[in-house]
Amino acid sequence: MLRFEITHTDGAARRGTLALPHGVVDTPQFMPVGTVGSVKALAPDDLLRLGAQIVLGNTYHLMLRPGPELVAEMGGLHRFMSWPGNVLTDSGGFQVYSLAEKRRISEEGALFQSHLDGKKHLLTPERAVQIQGQLGADILMCFDECPPAQADRAHHVAALERTTRWAGRCKTEWQARQGSADGAGALFGIVQGGLFRDLRERHAQEIAALDLPGTALGGFSVGEEPAVMWEGVQHAAPLLPAGKPRYVMGVGTPEDLLRCSLAGADLFDCVLPTRVARNGLLFTRQGRLQIKSARYARDPRPPDAACSCYTCRTFTRAYLRHLFAAQELLSFRLNSLHNLTFYLDLMRDLRAAIERGESRAFADQAIEQFRAGPD
Amino acid sequence: MLRFEITHTDGAARRGTLALPHGVVDTPQFMPVGTVGSVKALAPDDLLRLGAQIVLGNTYHLMLRPGPELVAEMGGLHRFMSWPGNVLTDSGGFQVYSLAEKRRISEEGALFQSHLDGKKHLLTPERAVQIQGQLGADILMCFDECPPAQADRAHHVAALERTTRWAGRCKTEWQARQGSADGAGALFGIVQGGLFRDLRERHAQEIAALDLPGTALGGFSVGEEPAVMWEGVQHAAPLLPAGKPRYVMGVGTPEDLLRCSLAGADLFDCVLPTRVARNGLLFTRQGRLQIKSARYARDPRPPDAACSCYTCRTFTRAYLRHLFAAQELLSFRLNSLHNLTFYLDLMRDLRAAIERGESRAFADQAIEQFRAGPD
């Protein structure tokens, strides 16, 4: 189901291999987000070309449309979307709190109305594991309660206590399904606690006690300042079991990925690179490039001369600016291809730096360059 | 600049090769439309993979954004959009009549306001040829006056007389540019006359007298019934110079392409296959497939089992239906890829049938199948 091996360490940073049912994932690794069963604007062959090893699917979105039963009938999410690599599914919890209407949380689970058609759904820890099994996830996430960014300490305490109880119920359901057709995935626990260090410490112990195959940090990158998030992850990552993969959920910018990897995190996911791509923001080794800027109207250079993606090998900034200005569909694909290539190449280069024992210097230099901004 | 050779005839149908500056075009051929400098949702490598040999660019759109001077500075439209094949540009006339605001036609040309920003532009026969030269077109079209669908005979007479005078001015401008950097393209005349047979005959003679490298039929597929259009093209195509390529502008459905090819037409362009793809309509050898239909929700088959495109090789109807329902960007690309593959494969199979002297039987059978509708 999962075999995690740390091949190199460099300070707190780790370079590892995570063997999953659909191939090996090199860590630290970034997972593109395929919300509704496609990484927006990209096809599976695009993802293979840019070197993606694992993508994320959103349980909330997929349970509403097309529904887990249909996906299971079509052979699971991999076959449904023709993706040969690995899939991690979230538990649906985060979207229930951020997207759904009229949600009511009880000990049983979360009752909510779909943001699509107002239909009522009940998501419980057991149901979240069942659905992720039907989707055929290689990594499943425990159903958790994520307090809003501005929640007070008491709210955080209640949420993490419930998250621990729910994680126990998730584990029971997951164990009951092992050996069945959709029981091949590995279940990860989620550590909450917001920015309260003692709560993170307490919750890390509670989740570790469940002895699940991997651990995630939830509740980061939910509105706090970047430096605050970095400090939080630097504190919390070492609290998680050292021999198991550590996943920081919903993170982040290129700088976030570097800083959290240096703190000992192994996996990341975020809609940022594809979302900003559709808004015309390109990441380059020289910083952020707003492709709509008039300064690129006649620029014959690729977005990033050091990038080997199809976009950079083929098109000029001038053309990409034109496509974006005209809101041509091709713009969204070419920009997304580039940003995801940038992210995955950054992680690849970071892994090599960890192997050489130079991850700190690599990260410092990369972060410096990102801040400069391109010509 | 252009070498056209008819290698086979079969009734009025012709199978030929049209050698242009960016490669040989096999005729009859369909040209995907790249309105604003990209065939919507597709990249140049997609177009190469599906076998496109020539695409159409819209002078009206490109003159407004990003402007012909910018395209020329970036090395012409081929280099700007990284398209190694041929480009035919229209004259801009049709869009001035259909899209622009507050247009005023005079003998000099058409004064109009951009539909984007209301800015005033003057498009004259000379300017249309200049712009198409700046774009670097392999085939340029004369600036014509296209009467609206409901125009009366007097309007048609005035329009074709003006179109003839304008074609003369286009030829003069085009000849003056030969030998210059942007003078490598071949200029085609346009025959108007609506559904008035005697006007088509008269105008075909007037345009033929200019002895341009190719001839187009304008003013078809502007709202008339298909059967009326087919009859019009069957009458008008044989009036055009037999040894030169014949291009029926803005046509059409798969059935239209077959019927007009059988009437002796060689080139076609239309936004239809890509536009309807974005609306979820897929063409198959068994007819039209509305991918949003609930009957495909669990259908594990590709849209068209006989199609070799990436979409049909990779995805199920169930997944394509889901992508369309979720309005995922990937839906637009996959559907467009398929429909254009269908169009180009249809033309390839038609060419083979002409070579065998079986074009009539091929067309009859294909049209029969299209009308059946898929399972």
Short mmCIF file of C-alpha atoms in Angstrom, two decimals, chain A:
data_model
loop_
_atom_site.label_atom_id
_atom_site.label_comp_id
_atom_site.label_asym_id
_atom_site.label_seq_id
_atom_site.Cartn_x
_atom_site.Cartn_y
_atom_site.Cartn_z
CA MET A 1 0.00 0.00 0.00
CA LEU A 2 2.82 2.41 0.82
CA ARG A 3 6.56 2.16 1.30
CA PHE A 4 8.43 5.28 2.32
CA GLU A 5 12.18 5.43 2.30
CA ILE A 6 14.28 8.44 3.22
CA THR A 7 17.43 8.26 1.13
CA HIS A 8 19.06 11.54 2.16
CA THR A 9 18.69 14.10 4.91
CA ASP A 10 20.09 17.63 4.97
CA GLY A 11 19.33 19.44 8.20
CA ALA A 12 15.61 18.85 8.75
CA ALA A 13 15.05 18.38 5.00
CA ARG A 14 14.50 14.88 3.67
CA ARG A 15 14.78 13.40 0.20
CA GLY A 16 12.80 10.21 -0.11
CA THR A 17 10.88 7.79 -2.28
CA LEU A 18 7.26 6.99 -1.63
CA ALA A 19 6.16 3.79 -3.35
CA LEU A 20 2.42 3.78 -4.01
CA PRO A 21 0.11 1.51 -6.06
CA HIS A 22 0.56 3.72 -9.17
CA GLY A 23 4.31 4.23 -9.08
CA VAL A 24 7.04 5.83 -7.04
CA VAL A 25 6.76 9.44 -5.89
CA ASP A 26 10.02 11.28 -5.33
CA THR A 27 9.84 13.53 -2.30
CA PRO A 28 9.73 16.42 -1.60
CA GLN A 29 7.01 16.52 -4.23
CA PHE A 30 4.27 18.87 -5.38
CA MET A 31 0.86 17.47 -6.35
CA PRO A 32 -1.12 19.34 -9.03
CA VAL A 33 -4.78 19.72 -8.10
CA GLY A 34 -7.37 18.02 -10.32
CA THR A 35 -10.44 19.32 -8.54
CA VAL A 36 -13.28 17.88 -10.59
CA GLY A 37 -11.38 15.07 -12.28
CA SER A 38 -9.04 17.14 -14.43
CA VAL A 39 -6.13 19.42 -13.63
CA LYS A 40 -7.71 22.51 -15.09
CA ALA A 41 -6.89 23.03 -18.79
CA LEU A 42 -4.46 20.07 -18.87
CA ALA A 43 -4.75 16.53 -20.21
CA PRO A 44 -3.06 13.47 -18.70
CA ASP A 45 -0.38 13.48 -21.40
CA ASP A 46 0.47 17.08 -20.46
CA LEU A 47 0.90 15.97 -16.84
CA LEU A 48 3.12 13.05 -17.80
CA ARG A 49 5.24 15.31 -19.99
CA LEU A 50 5.84 17.74 -17.14
CA GLY A 51 6.75 14.87 -14.83
CA ALA A 52 3.78 14.76 -12.43
CA GLN A 53 3.79 11.59 -10.30
CA ILE A 54 0.69 12.19 -8.21
CA VAL A 55 -2.33 14.47 -8.52
CA LEU A 56 -4.98 15.45 -6.02
CA GLY A 57 -8.70 14.87 -6.46
CA ASN A 58 -11.33 16.67 -4.39
CA THR A 59 -13.78 14.34 -2.71
CA TYR A 60 -16.31 17.12 -2.16
CA HIS A 61 -16.46 18.03 -5.85
CA LEU A 62 -16.41 14.46 -7.12
CA MET A 63 -19.07 13.26 -4.68
CA LEU A 64 -21.41 15.95 -6.00
CA ARG A 65 -20.49 15.46 -9.65
CA PRO A 66 -20.31 12.86 -11.18
CA GLY A 67 -20.73 10.96 -7.90
CA PRO A 68 -18.50 8.25 -6.40
CA GLU A 69 -20.72 5.38 -7.54
CA LEU A 70 -20.39 6.45 -11.16
CA VAL A 71 -16.61 6.86 -10.85
CA ALA A 72 -16.36 3.41 -9.24
CA GLU A 73 -18.48 1.92 -12.01
CA MET A 74 -16.10 3.45 -14.57
CA GLY A 75 -13.16 1.74 -12.89
CA GLY A 76 -12.11 4.39 -10.38
CA LEU A 77 -10.74 7.89 -10.77
CA HIS A 78 -7.48 6.82 -12.47
CA ARG A 79 -9.30 5.05 -15.28
CA PHE A 80 -12.10 7.64 -15.41
CA MET A 81 -9.64 10.47 -16.05
CA SER A 82 -7.08 8.26 -17.85
CA TRP A 83 -4.36 9.14 -15.38
CA PRO A 84 -1.76 6.39 -14.94
CA GLY A 85 0.00 8.02 -11.97
CA ASN A 86 -1.05 8.21 -8.34
CA VAL A 87 -4.04 10.02 -6.88
CA LEU A 88 -4.42 11.50 -3.42
CA THR A 89 -7.95 12.46 -2.46
CA ASP A 90 -8.78 14.87 0.28
CA SER A 91 -11.59 14.02 2.67
CA GLY A 92 -14.01 16.69 1.52
CA GLY A 93 -13.89 18.41 4.90
CA PHE A 94 -12.14 21.57 3.80
CA GLN A 95 -14.60 22.22 0.94
CA VAL A 96 -17.59 21.51 3.17
CA TYR A 97 -16.38 24.34 5.39
CA SER A 98 -15.39 26.70 2.57
CA LEU A 99 -17.85 26.04 -0.27
CA ALA A 100 -21.00 24.29 0.90
CA GLU A 101 -24.08 26.16 2.06
CA LYS A 102 -25.96 25.75 5.35
CA ARG A 103 -23.57 23.21 6.85
CA ARG A 104 -24.19 21.80 10.33
CA ILE A 105 -21.42 19.94 12.13
CA SER A 106 -22.34 17.32 14.69
CA GLU A 107 -20.46 14.46 16.24
CA GLU A 108 -21.85 12.24 13.51
CA GLY A 109 -20.40 14.36 10.70
CA ALA A 110 -21.19 17.34 8.47
CA LEU A 111 -24.63 17.89 6.98
CA PHE A 112 -24.42 20.38 4.12
CA GLN A 113 -26.11 21.63 0.99
CA SER A 114 -24.36 21.33 -2.35
CA HIS A 115 -23.15 24.65 -3.78
CA LEU A 116 -24.30 23.33 -7.17
CA ASP A 117 -27.95 22.43 -6.65
CA GLY A 118 -28.70 22.91 -2.94
CA LYS A 119 -29.19 19.18 -2.42
CA LYS A 120 -28.46 17.94 1.11
CA HIS A 121 -25.57 15.58 1.79
CA LEU A 122 -24.19 14.02 4.95
CA LEU A 123 -20.46 13.47 5.10
CA THR A 124 -19.27 11.36 8.02
CA PRO A 125 -15.80 9.96 8.72
CA GLU A 126 -16.99 6.55 7.53
CA ARG A 127 -18.62 7.94 4.40
CA ALA A 128 -15.52 10.01 3.54
CA VAL A 129 -13.38 6.86 3.65
CA GLN A 130 -15.95 4.91 1.64
CA ILE A 131 -16.08 7.57 -1.06
CA GLN A 132 -12.31 7.83 -1.29
CA GLY A 133 -12.23 4.04 -1.62
CA GLN A 134 -14.78 4.19 -4.44
CA LEU A 135 -12.64 6.82 -6.15
CA GLY A 136 -9.73 4.39 -5.85
CA ALA A 137 -7.35 6.81 -4.10
CA ASP A 138 -3.73 5.77 -3.53
CA ILE A 139 -3.70 8.08 -0.50
CA LEU A 140 -6.88 8.81 1.46
CA MET A 141 -7.24 11.59 4.00
CA CYS A 142 -9.04 11.41 7.33
CA PHE A 143 -12.20 13.49 7.62
CA ASP A 144 -11.28 16.42 9.86
CA GLU A 145 -12.77 19.60 11.23
CA CYS A 146 -10.87 22.69 10.04
CA PRO A 147 -11.67 25.74 12.17
CA PRO A 148 -11.85 29.05 10.31
CA ALA A 149 -8.74 31.25 10.27
CA GLN A 150 -10.09 33.59 12.97
CA ALA A 151 -11.20 30.81 15.38
CA ASP A 152 -10.27 31.17 19.05
CA ARG A 153 -8.40 28.68 21.19
CA ALA A 154 -11.51 26.99 22.55
CA HIS A 155 -12.78 26.42 19.03
CA HIS A 156 -9.42 24.91 18.05
CA VAL A 157 -9.42 22.62 21.07
CA ALA A 158 -12.91 21.34 20.29
CA ALA A 159 -12.03 20.87 16.62
CA LEU A 160 -8.86 18.90 17.25
CA GLU A 161 -10.54 16.69 19.82
CA ARG A 162 -13.29 15.91 17.33
CA THR A 163 -10.72 15.44 14.57
CA THR A 164 -8.96 12.82 16.72
CA ARG A 165 -12.24 10.97 17.36
CA TRP A 166 -13.13 11.16 13.68
CA ALA A 167 -9.64 9.92 12.72
CA GLY A 168 -10.24 6.84 14.89
CA ARG A 169 -13.52 6.19 13.10
CA CYS A 170 -11.80 6.73 9.72
CA LYS A 171 -9.14 4.21 10.69
CA THR A 172 -11.74 1.62 11.70
CA GLU A 173 -13.61 2.03 8.41
CA TRP A 174 -10.37 1.96 6.43
CA GLN A 175 -9.16 -1.21 8.14
CA ALA A 176 -12.51 -2.89 7.52
CA ARG A 177 -12.11 -2.23 3.80
CA GLN A 178 -8.59 -3.60 3.45
CA GLY A 179 -8.43 -6.53 1.12
CA SER A 180 -11.50 -5.28 -0.78
CA ALA A 181 -11.29 -3.94 -4.32
CA ASP A 182 -11.22 -0.32 -3.20
CA GLY A 183 -9.15 -0.79 -0.05
CA ALA A 184 -5.66 -0.48 -1.55
CA GLY A 185 -4.98 3.12 -0.54
CA ALA A 186 -3.03 4.43 2.45
CA LEU A 187 -4.86 6.55 5.03
CA PHE A 188 -3.20 9.72 6.31
CA GLY A 189 -4.09 11.46 9.56
CA ILE A 190 -4.42 15.24 9.80
CA VAL A 191 -2.95 17.35 12.60
CA GLN A 192 -4.83 20.55 13.41
CA GLY A 193 -4.27 23.14 16.15
CA GLY A 194 -3.94 26.36 14.19
CA LEU A 195 -1.10 28.58 15.36
CA PHE A 196 -1.22 27.31 18.97
CA ARG A 197 2.05 25.49 19.46
CA ASP A 198 0.90 23.43 22.45
CA LEU A 199 -2.22 22.35 20.57
CA ARG A 200 -0.13 21.26 17.58
CA GLU A 201 2.10 19.27 19.95
CA ARG A 202 -0.84 17.63 21.68
CA HIS A 203 -2.64 16.82 18.43
CA ALA A 204 0.51 15.49 16.74
CA GLN A 205 0.80 12.98 19.60
CA GLU A 206 -2.86 11.98 19.38
CA ILE A 207 -2.71 11.41 15.62
CA ALA A 208 0.67 9.63 15.84
CA ALA A 209 -0.86 7.24 18.36
CA LEU A 210 -3.23 6.01 15.62
CA ASP A 211 -0.17 4.76 13.70
CA LEU A 212 -1.49 5.62 10.23
CA PRO A 213 0.77 5.35 7.13
CA GLY A 214 1.29 9.11 6.81
CA THR A 215 0.53 12.45 8.46
CA ALA A 216 -0.64 15.80 7.21
CA LEU A 217 -0.60 19.29 8.63
CA GLY A 218 -3.96 20.96 8.10
CA GLY A 219 -4.99 24.49 8.89
CA PHE A 220 -1.99 26.25 7.38
CA SER A 221 -2.11 28.76 4.53
CA VAL A 222 -5.65 29.77 5.50
CA GLY A 223 -5.03 33.51 5.53
CA GLU A 224 -2.09 33.99 7.91
CA GLU A 225 1.05 35.90 6.85
CA PRO A 226 3.61 33.73 4.99
CA ALA A 227 6.25 34.16 7.71
CA VAL A 228 3.74 33.05 10.32
CA MET A 229 2.90 29.95 8.28
CA TRP A 230 6.60 29.14 7.77
CA GLU A 231 7.22 29.37 11.50
CA GLY A 232 4.19 27.23 12.22
CA VAL A 233 5.33 24.51 9.82
CA GLN A 234 8.92 24.72 11.08
CA HIS A 235 7.58 24.02 14.53
CA ALA A 236 4.98 21.40 13.62
CA ALA A 237 6.68 19.30 10.91
CA PRO A 238 9.29 17.82 13.28
CA LEU A 239 6.47 16.80 15.63
CA LEU A 240 5.16 14.33 13.04
CA PRO A 241 6.47 10.72 12.90
CA ALA A 242 9.90 10.95 11.25
CA GLY A 243 9.73 7.71 9.31
CA LYS A 244 6.40 8.50 7.66
CA PRO A 245 5.57 10.93 4.85
CA ARG A 246 4.58 14.43 5.95
CA TYR A 247 2.12 16.36 3.84
CA VAL A 248 1.45 20.10 4.24
CA MET A 249 -2.03 20.65 2.83
CA GLY A 250 -2.89 23.54 0.52
CA VAL A 251 0.63 24.99 0.32
CA GLY A 252 1.76 27.11 -1.53
CA THR A 253 4.02 29.59 -3.30
CA PRO A 254 7.45 28.53 -4.60
CA GLU A 255 9.00 30.12 -1.51
CA ASP A 256 6.52 28.27 0.74
CA LEU A 257 7.49 24.93 -0.82
CA LEU A 258 11.18 25.58 -0.27
CA ARG A 259 10.82 26.74 3.33
CA CYS A 260 8.44 23.92 4.31
CA SER A 261 10.65 21.30 2.62
CA LEU A 262 13.61 22.61 4.58
CA ALA A 263 11.47 22.15 7.71
CA GLY A 264 11.05 18.46 6.89
CA ALA A 265 7.83 18.32 4.83
CA ASP A 266 7.54 15.86 1.94
CA LEU A 267 4.30 16.52 0.06
CA PHE A 268 2.38 19.61 -1.01
CA ASP A 269 -0.69 20.50 -3.03
CA CYS A 270 -2.12 23.84 -4.07
CA VAL A 271 -4.36 25.33 -6.74
CA LEU A 272 -2.08 28.38 -6.83
CA PRO A 273 0.13 27.57 -9.86
CA THR A 274 -2.82 26.73 -12.11
CA ARG A 275 -5.19 29.37 -10.74
CA VAL A 276 -2.74 32.25 -11.16
CA ALA A 277 -1.76 30.87 -14.56
CA ARG A 278 -5.32 31.42 -15.70
CA ASN A 279 -4.98 34.99 -14.42
CA GLY A 280 -1.81 35.54 -16.45
CA LEU A 281 0.81 35.21 -13.70
CA LEU A 282 3.81 33.11 -14.68
CA PHE A 283 6.49 31.93 -12.27
CA THR A 284 10.03 32.16 -13.59
CA ARG A 285 13.50 31.62 -12.19
CA GLN A 286 13.73 35.43 -12.20
CA GLY A 287 10.47 36.00 -10.35
CA ARG A 288 6.84 36.63 -11.18
CA LEU A 289 5.91 37.67 -14.69
CA GLN A 290 2.55 39.34 -15.29
CA ILE A 291 2.06 38.36 -18.90
CA LYS A 292 -0.56 41.04 -19.54
CA SER A 293 1.95 43.82 -18.98
CA ALA A 294 2.48 46.10 -21.98
CA ARG A 295 6.24 45.67 -21.58
CA TYR A 296 5.94 42.17 -23.06
CA ALA A 297 3.91 43.21 -26.12
CA ARG A 298 6.94 42.86 -28.43
CA ASP A 299 9.12 40.63 -26.27
CA PRO A 300 10.46 37.79 -28.44
CA ARG A 301 11.76 35.80 -25.47
CA PRO A 302 10.10 32.81 -23.81
CA PRO A 303 8.71 33.38 -20.29
CA ASP A 304 11.72 31.61 -18.77
CA ALA A 305 14.73 30.84 -20.98
CA ALA A 306 15.87 28.12 -18.55
CA CYS A 307 12.52 26.28 -18.68
CA SER A 308 12.08 23.27 -20.95
CA CYS A 309 8.26 23.19 -21.05
CA TYR A 310 6.33 23.23 -24.34
CA THR A 311 5.25 26.82 -23.70
CA CYS A 312 8.79 28.12 -23.21
CA ARG A 313 10.23 26.02 -26.04
CA THR A 314 7.59 27.22 -28.49
CA PHE A 315 6.16 30.66 -27.77
CA THR A 316 7.22 34.23 -27.10
CA ARG A 317 6.07 36.48 -24.30
CA ALA A 318 4.54 38.66 -27.02
CA TYR A 319 2.33 35.82 -28.24
CA LEU A 320 1.39 34.69 -24.73
CA ARG A 321 0.46 38.26 -23.87
CA HIS A 322 -1.71 38.44 -26.97
CA LEU A 323 -3.46 35.14 -26.14
CA PHE A 324 -4.14 36.32 -22.60
CA ALA A 325 -5.41 39.72 -23.73
CA ALA A 326 -7.78 37.99 -26.15
CA GLN A 327 -8.75 35.48 -23.41
CA GLU A 328 -8.07 32.65 -25.82
CA LEU A 329 -8.54 29.18 -24.30
CA LEU A 330 -5.02 28.27 -25.37
CA SER A 331 -3.70 30.91 -22.96
CA PHE A 332 -5.00 29.01 -19.93
CA ARG A 333 -3.40 25.76 -21.06
CA LEU A 334 -0.01 27.21 -22.01
CA ASN A 335 0.27 29.24 -18.80
CA SER A 336 -0.79 26.28 -16.65
CA LEU A 337 1.68 23.97 -18.40
CA HIS A 338 4.45 26.41 -17.66
CA ASN A 339 3.63 27.07 -14.01
CA LEU A 340 3.28 23.39 -13.16
CA THR A 341 6.54 22.63 -14.96
CA PHE A 342 8.15 25.38 -12.93
CA TYR A 343 6.83 23.90 -9.68
CA LEU A 344 7.85 20.33 -10.47
CA ASP A 345 11.28 21.40 -11.74
CA LEU A 346 11.80 23.42 -8.56
CA MET A 347 11.07 20.35 -6.46
CA ARG A 348 13.34 18.22 -8.65
CA ASP A 349 16.19 20.71 -8.24
CA LEU A 350 15.53 20.90 -4.50
CA ARG A 351 15.72 17.10 -4.23
CA ALA A 352 19.09 17.16 -5.99
CA ALA A 353 20.26 19.89 -3.60
CA ILE A 354 19.20 17.80 -0.60
CA GLU A 355 21.18 14.88 -2.02
CA ARG A 356 24.24 17.13 -2.28
CA GLY A 357 23.66 18.52 1.22
CA GLU A 358 23.14 22.00 -0.23
CA SER A 359 19.42 22.52 0.25
CA ARG A 360 19.80 25.63 2.41
CA ALA A 361 22.03 27.41 -0.09
CA PHE A 362 19.81 26.29 -2.98
CA ALA A 363 16.68 27.60 -1.27
CA ASP A 364 18.29 30.91 -0.27
CA GLN A 365 19.49 31.57 -3.79
CA ALA A 366 16.19 30.56 -5.40
CA ILE A 367 14.18 32.74 -3.02
CA GLU A 368 16.49 35.69 -3.72
CA GLN A 369 16.00 35.22 -7.47
CA PHE A 370 12.21 34.90 -7.20
CA ARG A 371 12.11 38.29 -5.54
CA ALA A 372 14.05 40.05 -8.29
CA GLY A 373 11.40 39.87 -11.02
CA PRO A 374 12.18 39.26 -14.70
CA ASP A 375 13.56 41.80 -17.21
#
